[in-house]
Coordinates of C-alpha atoms in Angstrom, one line a residue:
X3 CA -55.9 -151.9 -131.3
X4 CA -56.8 -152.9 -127.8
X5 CA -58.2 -150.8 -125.1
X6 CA -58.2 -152.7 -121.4
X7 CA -60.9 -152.4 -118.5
X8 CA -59.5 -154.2 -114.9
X9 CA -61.2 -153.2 -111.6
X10 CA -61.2 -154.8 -108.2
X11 CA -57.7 -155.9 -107.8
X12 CA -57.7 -154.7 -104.0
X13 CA -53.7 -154.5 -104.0
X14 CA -52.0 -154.8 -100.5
X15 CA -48.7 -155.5 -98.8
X16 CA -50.6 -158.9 -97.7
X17 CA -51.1 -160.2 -101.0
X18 CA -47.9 -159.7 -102.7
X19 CA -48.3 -162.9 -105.8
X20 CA -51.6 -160.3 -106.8
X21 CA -49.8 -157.2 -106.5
X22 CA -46.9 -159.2 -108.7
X23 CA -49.4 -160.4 -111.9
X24 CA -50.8 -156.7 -111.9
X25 CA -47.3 -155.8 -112.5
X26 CA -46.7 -158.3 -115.0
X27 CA -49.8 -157.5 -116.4
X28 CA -48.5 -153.5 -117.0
X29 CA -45.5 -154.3 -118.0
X30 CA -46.2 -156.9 -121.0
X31 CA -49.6 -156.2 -122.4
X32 CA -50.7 -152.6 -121.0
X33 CA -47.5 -151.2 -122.2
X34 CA -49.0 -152.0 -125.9
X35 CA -52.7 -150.8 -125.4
X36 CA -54.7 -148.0 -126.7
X37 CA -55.7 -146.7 -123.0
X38 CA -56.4 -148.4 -119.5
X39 CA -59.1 -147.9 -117.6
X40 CA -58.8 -148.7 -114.1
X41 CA -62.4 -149.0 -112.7
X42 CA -61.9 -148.8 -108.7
X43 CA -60.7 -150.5 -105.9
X44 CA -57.3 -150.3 -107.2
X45 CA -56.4 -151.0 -103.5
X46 CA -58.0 -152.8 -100.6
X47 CA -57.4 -149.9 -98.8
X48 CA -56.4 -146.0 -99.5
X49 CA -56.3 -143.6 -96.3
X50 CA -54.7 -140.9 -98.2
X51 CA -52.0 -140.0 -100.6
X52 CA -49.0 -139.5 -98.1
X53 CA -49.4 -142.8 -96.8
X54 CA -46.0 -144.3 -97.8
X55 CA -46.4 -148.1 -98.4
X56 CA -44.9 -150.1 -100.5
X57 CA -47.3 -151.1 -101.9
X58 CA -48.4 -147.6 -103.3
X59 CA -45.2 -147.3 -104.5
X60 CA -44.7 -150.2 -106.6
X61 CA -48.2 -149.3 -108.3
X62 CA -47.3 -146.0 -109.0
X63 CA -44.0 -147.0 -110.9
X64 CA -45.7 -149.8 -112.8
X65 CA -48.8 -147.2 -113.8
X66 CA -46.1 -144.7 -114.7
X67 CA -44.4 -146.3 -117.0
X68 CA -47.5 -147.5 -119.1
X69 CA -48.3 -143.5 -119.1
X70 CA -44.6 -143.5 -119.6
X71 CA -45.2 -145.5 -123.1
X72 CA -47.4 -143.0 -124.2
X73 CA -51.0 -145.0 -122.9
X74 CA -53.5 -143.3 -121.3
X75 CA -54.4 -144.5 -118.0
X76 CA -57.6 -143.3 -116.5
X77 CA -59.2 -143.9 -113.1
X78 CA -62.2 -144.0 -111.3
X79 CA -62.5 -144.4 -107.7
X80 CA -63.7 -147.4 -106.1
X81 CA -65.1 -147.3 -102.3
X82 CA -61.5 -148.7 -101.1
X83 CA -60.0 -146.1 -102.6
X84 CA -62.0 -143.3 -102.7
X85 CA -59.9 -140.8 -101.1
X86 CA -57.0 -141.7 -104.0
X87 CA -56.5 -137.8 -104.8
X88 CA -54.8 -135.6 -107.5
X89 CA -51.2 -136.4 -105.7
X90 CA -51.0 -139.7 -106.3
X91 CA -52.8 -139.5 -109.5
X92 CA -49.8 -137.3 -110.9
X93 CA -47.3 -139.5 -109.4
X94 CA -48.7 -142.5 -111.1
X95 CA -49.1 -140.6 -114.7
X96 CA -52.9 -141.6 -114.6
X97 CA -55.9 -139.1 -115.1
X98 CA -58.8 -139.3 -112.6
X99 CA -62.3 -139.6 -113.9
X100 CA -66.1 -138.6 -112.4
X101 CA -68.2 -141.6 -111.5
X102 CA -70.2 -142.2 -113.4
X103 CA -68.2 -141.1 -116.8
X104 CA -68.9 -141.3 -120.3
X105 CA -66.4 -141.9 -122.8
X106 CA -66.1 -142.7 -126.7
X107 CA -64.7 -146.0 -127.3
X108 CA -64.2 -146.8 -130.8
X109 CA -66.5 -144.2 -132.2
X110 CA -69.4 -145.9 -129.7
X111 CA -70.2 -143.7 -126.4
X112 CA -70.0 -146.1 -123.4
X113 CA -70.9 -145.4 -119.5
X114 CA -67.8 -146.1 -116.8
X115 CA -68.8 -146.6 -113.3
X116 CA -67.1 -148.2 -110.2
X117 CA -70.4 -150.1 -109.6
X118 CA -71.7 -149.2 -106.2
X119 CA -74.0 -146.5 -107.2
X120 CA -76.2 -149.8 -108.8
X121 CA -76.4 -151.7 -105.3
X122 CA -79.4 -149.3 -104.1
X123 CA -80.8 -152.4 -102.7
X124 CA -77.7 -152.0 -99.6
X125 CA -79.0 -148.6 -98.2
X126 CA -76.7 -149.1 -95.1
X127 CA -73.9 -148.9 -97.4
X128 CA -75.9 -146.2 -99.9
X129 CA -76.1 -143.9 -96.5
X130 CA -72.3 -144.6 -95.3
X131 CA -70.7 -144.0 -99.0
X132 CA -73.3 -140.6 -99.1
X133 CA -71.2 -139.7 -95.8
X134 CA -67.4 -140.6 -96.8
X135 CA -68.4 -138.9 -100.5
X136 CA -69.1 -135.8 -98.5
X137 CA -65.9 -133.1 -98.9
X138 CA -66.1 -131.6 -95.1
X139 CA -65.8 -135.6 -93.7
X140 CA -62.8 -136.5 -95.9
X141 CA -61.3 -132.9 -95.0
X142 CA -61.8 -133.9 -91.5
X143 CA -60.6 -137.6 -91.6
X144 CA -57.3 -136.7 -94.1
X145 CA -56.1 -133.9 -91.5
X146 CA -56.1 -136.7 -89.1
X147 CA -52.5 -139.1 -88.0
X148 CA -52.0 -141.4 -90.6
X149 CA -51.9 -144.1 -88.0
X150 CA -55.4 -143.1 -86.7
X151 CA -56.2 -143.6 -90.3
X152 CA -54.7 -146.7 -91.0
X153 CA -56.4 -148.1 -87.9
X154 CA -59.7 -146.7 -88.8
X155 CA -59.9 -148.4 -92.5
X156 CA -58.6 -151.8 -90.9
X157 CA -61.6 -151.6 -88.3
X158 CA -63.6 -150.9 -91.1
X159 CA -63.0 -153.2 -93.4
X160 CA -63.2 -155.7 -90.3
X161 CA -66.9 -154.5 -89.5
X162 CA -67.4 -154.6 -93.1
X163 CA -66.5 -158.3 -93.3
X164 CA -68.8 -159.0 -90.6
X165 CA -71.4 -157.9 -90.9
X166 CA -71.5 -159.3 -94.9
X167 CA -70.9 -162.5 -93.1
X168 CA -73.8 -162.0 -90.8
X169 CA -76.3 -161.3 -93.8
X170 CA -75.0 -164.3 -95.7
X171 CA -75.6 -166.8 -92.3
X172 CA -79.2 -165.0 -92.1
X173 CA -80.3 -165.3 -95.3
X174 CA -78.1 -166.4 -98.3
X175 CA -80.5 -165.3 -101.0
X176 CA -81.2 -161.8 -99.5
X177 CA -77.2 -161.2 -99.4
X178 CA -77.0 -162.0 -102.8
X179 CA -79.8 -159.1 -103.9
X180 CA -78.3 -156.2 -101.9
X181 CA -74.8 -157.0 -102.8
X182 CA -76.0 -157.1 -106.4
X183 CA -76.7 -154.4 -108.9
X184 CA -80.6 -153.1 -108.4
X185 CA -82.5 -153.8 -112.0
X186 CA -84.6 -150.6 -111.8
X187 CA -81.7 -148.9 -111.2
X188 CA -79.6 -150.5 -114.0
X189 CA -82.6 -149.4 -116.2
X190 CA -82.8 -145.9 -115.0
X191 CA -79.1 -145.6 -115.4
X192 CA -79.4 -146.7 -119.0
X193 CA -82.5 -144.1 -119.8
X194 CA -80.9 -141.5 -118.0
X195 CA -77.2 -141.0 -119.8
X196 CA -78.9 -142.3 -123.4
X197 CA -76.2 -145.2 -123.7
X198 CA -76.6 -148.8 -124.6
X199 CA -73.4 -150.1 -122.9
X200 CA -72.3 -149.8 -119.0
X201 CA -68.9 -151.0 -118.0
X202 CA -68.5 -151.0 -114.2
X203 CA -66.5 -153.4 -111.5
X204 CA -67.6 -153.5 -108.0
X205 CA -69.6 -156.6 -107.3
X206 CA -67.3 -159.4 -108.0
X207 CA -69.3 -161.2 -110.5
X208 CA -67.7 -160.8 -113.9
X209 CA -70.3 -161.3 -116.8
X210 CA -71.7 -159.3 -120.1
X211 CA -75.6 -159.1 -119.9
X212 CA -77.8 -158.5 -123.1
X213 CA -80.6 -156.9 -121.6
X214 CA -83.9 -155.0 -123.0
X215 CA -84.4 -151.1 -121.9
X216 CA -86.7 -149.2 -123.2
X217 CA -87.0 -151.1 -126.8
X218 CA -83.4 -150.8 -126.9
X219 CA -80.6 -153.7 -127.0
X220 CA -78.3 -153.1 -124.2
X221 CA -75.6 -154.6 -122.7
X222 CA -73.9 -154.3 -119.2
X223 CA -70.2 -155.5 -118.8
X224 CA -68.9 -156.8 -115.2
X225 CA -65.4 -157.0 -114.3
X226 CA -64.3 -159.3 -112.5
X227 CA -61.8 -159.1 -109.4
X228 CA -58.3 -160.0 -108.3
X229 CA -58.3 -161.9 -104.9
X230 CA -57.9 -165.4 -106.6
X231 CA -55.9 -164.3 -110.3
X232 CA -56.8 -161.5 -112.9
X233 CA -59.7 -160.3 -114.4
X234 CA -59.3 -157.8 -117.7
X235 CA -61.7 -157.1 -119.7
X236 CA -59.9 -156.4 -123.5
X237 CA -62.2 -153.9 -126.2
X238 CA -61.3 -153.9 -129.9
X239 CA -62.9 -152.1 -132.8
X240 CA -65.4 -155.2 -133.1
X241 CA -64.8 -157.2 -130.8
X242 CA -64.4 -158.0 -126.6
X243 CA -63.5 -160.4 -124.3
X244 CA -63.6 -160.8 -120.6
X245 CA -60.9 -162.9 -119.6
X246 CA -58.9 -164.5 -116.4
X247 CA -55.7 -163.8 -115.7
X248 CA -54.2 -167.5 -115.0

């Protein structure tokens, strides 16, 4: 009895030996799970569901067939692939959850979030995903060419690259803190929903933090990504690991 956690794996048509261990991956071990959650950033980049890449299509028939085999696949969007929508989500088999989400695992309730919402430290990016999240601005960016929306997300991952690269010439340490989860917000997180255990992906440092909240033993889980080789993180009755994908 195994349930499996991945995020992060920013899939694209320039990164095809990735794209080819996530497939591996589904095929040989997902195939056998309890359920997969997919945390986010599935792909580097989603401008819609009728974009038809091959990409996109390769994940779907991999996802499919774990669904296929009678696991559950759920999803969460990341802030790649936030405008991933119901469409593709039927094509691939998977179900798509809220963010944040909470969900019984093993008898144990346990919070699912992309990640981002915990970087309140990076109000640029708090104000930009508030914008994108809004449903009149993706109405109005989907109804636009899919080439006009291609070039938009490559511009903006461009600007995002820069000006991350900007903060880390400026001041290392400060970079480090905003692209990092926010401690009081961790806490408040933890208070709020009642839970002792957070699972979320997002900032690229894989880890599993005992922590202290309000008198309580908690524990935040990080997954790690998939630009250099896997990350997964696997849940059993008592017992998980966070693992690489060599």
């Amino acid at each position: 009895m195994t349930t499996l956690f991945i995020s992060d794996l920013h899939l694209a048509a320039e990164r095809p030996a990735v794209t080819e261990l996530f497939g591996a991956f589904m095929q040989k071990e997902a195939t056998r799970a309890d359920a997969l959650y997919i945390l986010g950033d599935l792909f580097e980049a989603w401008v819609g569901d009728d974009d038809p890449s091959e990409t996109g299509a390769y994940v779907a028939a991999r996802v499919c067939e774990v669904a296929d085999a009678g696991v559950p696949v759920l999803f969460i969007r990341g802030n790649r692939d936030f405008l991933l929508g119901d469409a593709f989500a039927r094509r691939a088999g998977m179900r798509i959850l809220p963010d944040p989400a909470v969900v019984m695992l093993y008898g144990k309730p346990v919070l699912l979030m992309h990640g981002d919402l915990l970087c309140t430290g990076d109000t640029a990016y708090q104000a930009f995903r508030a914008q994108t999240r809004n449903p009149a601005w993706q109405a109005q960016f989907l109804s636009q060419p899919l080439a006009a929306r291609l070039a938009f997300a490559a511009q903006a991952r461009a600007a995002s690259a820069a000006h991350q690269g900007g903060m880390k010439q400026q001041d290392k340490t400060q970079f480090e803190t905003l692209t990092d989860v926010a401690t009081a917000t961790v806490d408040a997180t933890f208070a709020q929903f009642g839970i002792h255990t957070i699972i979320h992906g997002h900032t690229h440092r894989p880890a599993m933090h005992d922590l202290t909240v309000d008198d309580h033993a908690c524990q935040r889980i990080v997954l790690g990504d998939w630009y250099e080789q896997g990350s997964v993180l696997r849940v059993e009755p008592d017992a998980m690991a966070l693992e690489a994908l060599l």
